[in-house]
Short mmCIF file of C-alpha atoms and ligand atoms in Angstrom, two decimals:
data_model
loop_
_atom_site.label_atom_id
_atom_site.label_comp_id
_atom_site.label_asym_id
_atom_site.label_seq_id
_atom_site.Cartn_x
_atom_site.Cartn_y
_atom_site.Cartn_z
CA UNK W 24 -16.43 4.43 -2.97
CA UNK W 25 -14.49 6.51 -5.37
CA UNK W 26 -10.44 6.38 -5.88
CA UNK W 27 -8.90 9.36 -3.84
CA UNK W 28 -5.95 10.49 -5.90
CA UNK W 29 -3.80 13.41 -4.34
CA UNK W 30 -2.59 15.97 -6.85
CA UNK W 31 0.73 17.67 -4.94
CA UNK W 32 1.28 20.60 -7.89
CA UNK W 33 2.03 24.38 -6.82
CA UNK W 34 1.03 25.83 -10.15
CA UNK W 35 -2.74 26.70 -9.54
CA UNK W 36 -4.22 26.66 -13.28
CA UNK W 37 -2.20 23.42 -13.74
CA UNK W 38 -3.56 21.61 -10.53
CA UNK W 39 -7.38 22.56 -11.32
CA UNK W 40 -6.69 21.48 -14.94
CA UNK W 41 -5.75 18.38 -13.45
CA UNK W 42 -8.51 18.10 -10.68
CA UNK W 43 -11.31 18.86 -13.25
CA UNK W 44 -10.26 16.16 -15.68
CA UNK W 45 -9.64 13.76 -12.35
CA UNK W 46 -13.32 14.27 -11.44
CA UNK W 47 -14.86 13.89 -14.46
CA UNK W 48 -13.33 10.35 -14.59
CA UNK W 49 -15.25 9.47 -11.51
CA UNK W 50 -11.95 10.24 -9.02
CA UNK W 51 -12.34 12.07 -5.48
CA UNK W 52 -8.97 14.51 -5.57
CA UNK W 53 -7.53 17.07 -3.44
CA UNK W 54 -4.51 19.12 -4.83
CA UNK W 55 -1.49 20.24 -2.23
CA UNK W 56 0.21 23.04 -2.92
CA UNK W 57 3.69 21.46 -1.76
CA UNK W 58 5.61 22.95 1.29
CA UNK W 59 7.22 21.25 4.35
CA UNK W 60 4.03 19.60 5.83
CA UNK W 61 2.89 17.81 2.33
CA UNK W 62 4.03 14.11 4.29
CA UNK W 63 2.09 14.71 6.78
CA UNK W 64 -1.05 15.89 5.39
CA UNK W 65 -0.59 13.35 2.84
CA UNK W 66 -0.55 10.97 5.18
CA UNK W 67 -3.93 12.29 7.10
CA UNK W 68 -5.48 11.99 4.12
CA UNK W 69 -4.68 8.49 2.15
CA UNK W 70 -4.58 8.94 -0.99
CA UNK W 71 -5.00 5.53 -2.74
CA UNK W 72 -2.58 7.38 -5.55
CA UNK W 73 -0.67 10.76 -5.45
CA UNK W 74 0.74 12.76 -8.66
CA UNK W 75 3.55 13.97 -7.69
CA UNK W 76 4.91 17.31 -9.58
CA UNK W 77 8.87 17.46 -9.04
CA UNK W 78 9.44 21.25 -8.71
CA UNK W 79 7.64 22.51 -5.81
CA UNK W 80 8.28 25.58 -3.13
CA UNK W 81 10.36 24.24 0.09
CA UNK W 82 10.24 20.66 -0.54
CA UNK W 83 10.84 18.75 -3.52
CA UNK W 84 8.80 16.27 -4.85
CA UNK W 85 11.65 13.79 -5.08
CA UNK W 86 12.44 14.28 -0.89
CA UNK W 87 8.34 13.69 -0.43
CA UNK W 88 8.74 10.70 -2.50
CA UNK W 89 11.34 9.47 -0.90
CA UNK W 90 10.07 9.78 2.84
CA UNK W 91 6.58 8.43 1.21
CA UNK W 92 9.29 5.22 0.50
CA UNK W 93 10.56 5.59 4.16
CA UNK W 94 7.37 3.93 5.90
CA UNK W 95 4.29 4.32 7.44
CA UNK W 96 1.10 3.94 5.60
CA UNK W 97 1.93 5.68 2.10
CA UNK W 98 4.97 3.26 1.94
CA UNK W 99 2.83 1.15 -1.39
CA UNK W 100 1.00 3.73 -2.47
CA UNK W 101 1.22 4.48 -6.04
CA UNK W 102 3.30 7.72 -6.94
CA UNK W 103 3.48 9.45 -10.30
CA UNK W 104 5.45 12.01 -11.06
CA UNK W 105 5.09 15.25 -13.18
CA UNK W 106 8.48 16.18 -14.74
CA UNK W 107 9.63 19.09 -16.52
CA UNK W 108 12.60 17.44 -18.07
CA UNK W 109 13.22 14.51 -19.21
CA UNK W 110 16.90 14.20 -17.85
CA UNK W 111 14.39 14.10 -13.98
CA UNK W 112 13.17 11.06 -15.06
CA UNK W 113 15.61 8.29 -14.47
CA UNK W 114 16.24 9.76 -11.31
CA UNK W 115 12.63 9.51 -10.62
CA UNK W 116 11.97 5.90 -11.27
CA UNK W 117 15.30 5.40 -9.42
CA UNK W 118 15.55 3.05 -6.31
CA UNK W 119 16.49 6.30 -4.08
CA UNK W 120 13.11 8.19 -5.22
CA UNK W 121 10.97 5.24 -5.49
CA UNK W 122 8.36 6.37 -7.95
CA UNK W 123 6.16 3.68 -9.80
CA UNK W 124 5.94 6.23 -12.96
CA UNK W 125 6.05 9.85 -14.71
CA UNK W 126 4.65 11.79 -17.15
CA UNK W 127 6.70 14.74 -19.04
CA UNK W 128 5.13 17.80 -19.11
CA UNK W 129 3.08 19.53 -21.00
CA UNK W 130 0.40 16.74 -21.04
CA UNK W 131 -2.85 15.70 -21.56
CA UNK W 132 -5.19 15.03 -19.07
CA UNK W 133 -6.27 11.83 -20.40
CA UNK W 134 -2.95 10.63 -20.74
CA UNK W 135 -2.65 11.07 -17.08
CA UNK W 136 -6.19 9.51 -16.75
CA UNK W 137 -5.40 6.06 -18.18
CA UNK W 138 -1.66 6.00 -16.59
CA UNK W 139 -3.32 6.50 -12.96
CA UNK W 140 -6.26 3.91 -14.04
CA UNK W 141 -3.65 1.24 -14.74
CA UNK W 142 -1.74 1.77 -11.80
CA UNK W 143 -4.78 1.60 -9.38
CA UNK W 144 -5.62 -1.69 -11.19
CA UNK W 145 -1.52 -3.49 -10.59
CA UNK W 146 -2.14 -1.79 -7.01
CA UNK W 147 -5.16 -3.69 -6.25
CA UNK W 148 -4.30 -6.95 -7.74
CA UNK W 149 -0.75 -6.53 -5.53
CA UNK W 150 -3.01 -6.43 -2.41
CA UNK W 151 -4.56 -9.74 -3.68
CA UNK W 152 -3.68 -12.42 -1.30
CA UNK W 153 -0.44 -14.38 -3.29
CA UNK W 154 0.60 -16.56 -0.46
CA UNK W 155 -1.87 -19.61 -0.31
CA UNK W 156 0.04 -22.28 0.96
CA UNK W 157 1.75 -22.35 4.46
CA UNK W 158 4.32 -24.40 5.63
CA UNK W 159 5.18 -25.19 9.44
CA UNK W 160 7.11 -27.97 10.35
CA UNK W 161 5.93 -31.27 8.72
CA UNK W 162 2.47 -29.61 7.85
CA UNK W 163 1.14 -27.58 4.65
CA UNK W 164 -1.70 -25.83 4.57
CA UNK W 165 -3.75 -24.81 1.93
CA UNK W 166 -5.11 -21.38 2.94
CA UNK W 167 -7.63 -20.91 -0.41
CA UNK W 168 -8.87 -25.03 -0.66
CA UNK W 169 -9.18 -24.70 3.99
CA UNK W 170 -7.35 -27.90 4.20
CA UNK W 171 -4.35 -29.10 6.26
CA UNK W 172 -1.71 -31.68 4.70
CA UNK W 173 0.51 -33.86 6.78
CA UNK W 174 4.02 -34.56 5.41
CA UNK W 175 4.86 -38.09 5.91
CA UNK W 176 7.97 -40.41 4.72
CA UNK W 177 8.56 -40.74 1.26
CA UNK W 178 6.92 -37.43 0.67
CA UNK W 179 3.40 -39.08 1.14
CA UNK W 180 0.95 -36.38 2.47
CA UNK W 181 -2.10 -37.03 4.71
CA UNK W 182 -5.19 -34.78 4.95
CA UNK W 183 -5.39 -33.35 8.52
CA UNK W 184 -9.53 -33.60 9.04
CA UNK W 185 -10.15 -30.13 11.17
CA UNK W 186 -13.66 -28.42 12.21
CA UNK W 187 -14.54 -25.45 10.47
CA UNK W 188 -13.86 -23.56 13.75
CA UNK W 189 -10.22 -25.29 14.41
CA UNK W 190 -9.58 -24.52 10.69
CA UNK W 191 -10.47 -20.54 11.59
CA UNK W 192 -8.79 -21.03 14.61
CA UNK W 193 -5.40 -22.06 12.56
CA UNK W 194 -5.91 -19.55 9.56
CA UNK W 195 -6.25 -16.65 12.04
CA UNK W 196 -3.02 -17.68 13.78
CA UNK W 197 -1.54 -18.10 9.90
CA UNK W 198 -2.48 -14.85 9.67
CA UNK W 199 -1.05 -13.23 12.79
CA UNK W 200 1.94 -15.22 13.26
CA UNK W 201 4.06 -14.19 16.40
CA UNK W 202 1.27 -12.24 17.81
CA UNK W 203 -0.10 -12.81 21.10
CA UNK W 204 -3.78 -12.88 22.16
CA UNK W 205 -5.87 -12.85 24.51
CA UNK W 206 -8.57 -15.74 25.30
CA UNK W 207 -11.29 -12.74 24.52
CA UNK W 208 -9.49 -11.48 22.06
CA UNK W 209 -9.37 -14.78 19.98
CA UNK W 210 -13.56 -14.98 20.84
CA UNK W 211 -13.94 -11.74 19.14
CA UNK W 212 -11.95 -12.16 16.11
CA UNK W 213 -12.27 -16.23 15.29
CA UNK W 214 -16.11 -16.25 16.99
CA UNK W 215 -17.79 -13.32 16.44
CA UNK W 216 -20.29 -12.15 18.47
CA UNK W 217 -21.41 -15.43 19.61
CA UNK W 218 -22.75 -15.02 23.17
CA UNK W 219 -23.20 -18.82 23.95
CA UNK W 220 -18.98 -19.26 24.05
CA UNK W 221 -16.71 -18.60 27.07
CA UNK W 222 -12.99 -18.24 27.04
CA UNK W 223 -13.12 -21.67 27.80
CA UNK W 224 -14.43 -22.42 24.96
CA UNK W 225 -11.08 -20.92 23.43
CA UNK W 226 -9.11 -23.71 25.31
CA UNK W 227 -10.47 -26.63 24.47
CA UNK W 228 -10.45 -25.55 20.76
CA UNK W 229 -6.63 -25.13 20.74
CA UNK W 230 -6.07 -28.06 22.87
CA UNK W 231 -8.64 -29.90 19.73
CA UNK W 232 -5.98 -27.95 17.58
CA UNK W 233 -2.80 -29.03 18.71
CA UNK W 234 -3.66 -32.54 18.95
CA UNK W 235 -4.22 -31.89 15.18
CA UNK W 236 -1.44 -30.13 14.36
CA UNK W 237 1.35 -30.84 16.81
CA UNK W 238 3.60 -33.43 16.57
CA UNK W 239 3.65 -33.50 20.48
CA UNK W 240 0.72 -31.62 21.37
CA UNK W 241 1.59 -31.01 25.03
CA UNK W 242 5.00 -29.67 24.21
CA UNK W 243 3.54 -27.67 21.02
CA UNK W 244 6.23 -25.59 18.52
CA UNK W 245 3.30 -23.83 16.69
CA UNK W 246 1.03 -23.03 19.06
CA UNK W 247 2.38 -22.04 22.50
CA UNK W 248 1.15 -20.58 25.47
CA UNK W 249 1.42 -17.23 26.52
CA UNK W 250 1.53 -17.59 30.54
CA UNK W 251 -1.37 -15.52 32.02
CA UNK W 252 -2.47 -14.00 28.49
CA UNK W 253 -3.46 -16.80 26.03
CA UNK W 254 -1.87 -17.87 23.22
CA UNK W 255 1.00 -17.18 20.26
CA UNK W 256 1.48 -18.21 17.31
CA UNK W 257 5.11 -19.27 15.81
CA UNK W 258 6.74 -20.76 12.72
CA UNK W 259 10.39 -22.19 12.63
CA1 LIG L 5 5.89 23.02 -9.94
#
């Protein structure tokens, strides 16, 4: 699937100039012509990257930058801006406007094609999981290797041996920490569509867990029970 990259620029010729050279480098791209609702219909679209042009009728592109920045789900995506003048841009790259980069007008196309190429790439490589090791109490666990280490005196650790299913079981939680869910929900996401398990099937698996994993697995930290629901998971 091809990139989407918005182009929000009210000047017409400009914005196809723009859109032409976009598609030619293998982009999908929609232009907005600015005005009040740009957020929103930004936001109905999801870009992966938006070029941003600063002047634009009603709404300027440094307030739609800056409720991009506010939350919801533009909040990481990419912005670059097209300025007029340079004395726009530190305000631009600013911590109140939040825009990853700009390019000074006039330009050339390609410029702007290799700018938005190397941004895509830092974006994706951001969304890269960092975090591979978890900590929880006297336990690490190595997320990439799908092992579980038990911190003992002295700094020793000892391997933690789980079953590929208790070892989902845990990484989901990992995942989804102070989240509750349901005994079916748990089937669907750790199991699949496996027809053979029952939600009890879910119970003795955690109980397997926190014998693992809890230091006194019928008063469990991690792993607690969510009366009448199913289960949570928490980290001090
Ligand atoms: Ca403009």
């Amino acid at each position: 699937m091809s990139k989407k990259i918005a182009v929000v620029e009210d000047e017409a010729e400009l914005a196809s100039l723009i859109e032409y050279n976009l598609n030619r480098g293998g982009f999908q791209t929609r232009v907005f012509g600015g005005g009040v609702n740009t957020f929103r219909e930004l936001e109905a679209w999801q870009p992966d990257l938006i070029v941003l042009d600063v002047m634009l009728p009603g709404q300027d592109g440094f307030e739609i930058c800056r409720r991009i920045r506010q939350g919801g789900k533009l909040t990481r995506t990419p912005v670059i801006f097209l300025t007029a003048r340079s004395d726009e841009v530190d305000r631009v790259l600013g911590l109140e406007i939040g825009g990853d980069d700009y390019i000074t007008k006039p330009f050339s196309p390609r410029e702007l094609l290799a700018r938005i190429k190397a941004h895509l790439r830092r974006s994706e490589a951001d969304t890269e999981p960092k975090q591979t090791n978890v900590t929880m109490g006297p336990f690490r666990v190595d997320l990439a290797a799908r092992r579980v280490f038990q911190l003992k005196p002295q700094g020793l650790e000892k391997e933690v041996e789980l079953t590929s299913t208790e070892f989902k079981l845990l990484e989901f939680f990992l995942t989804h920490v102070g989240h509750a869910w349901s005994r079916e929900q748990l089937l669907r996401e750790v199991w699949g569509e496996q027809h053979y398990v029952t939600p009890r099937t879910v119970d003795v698996h955690i109980r397997r867990l926190r014998e693992q994993i809890e230091e006194k697995p019928d008063e469990p930290a991690f792993l607690v029970t969510v009366r009448g629901f199913g289960y949570r998971f928490e980290v001090q």
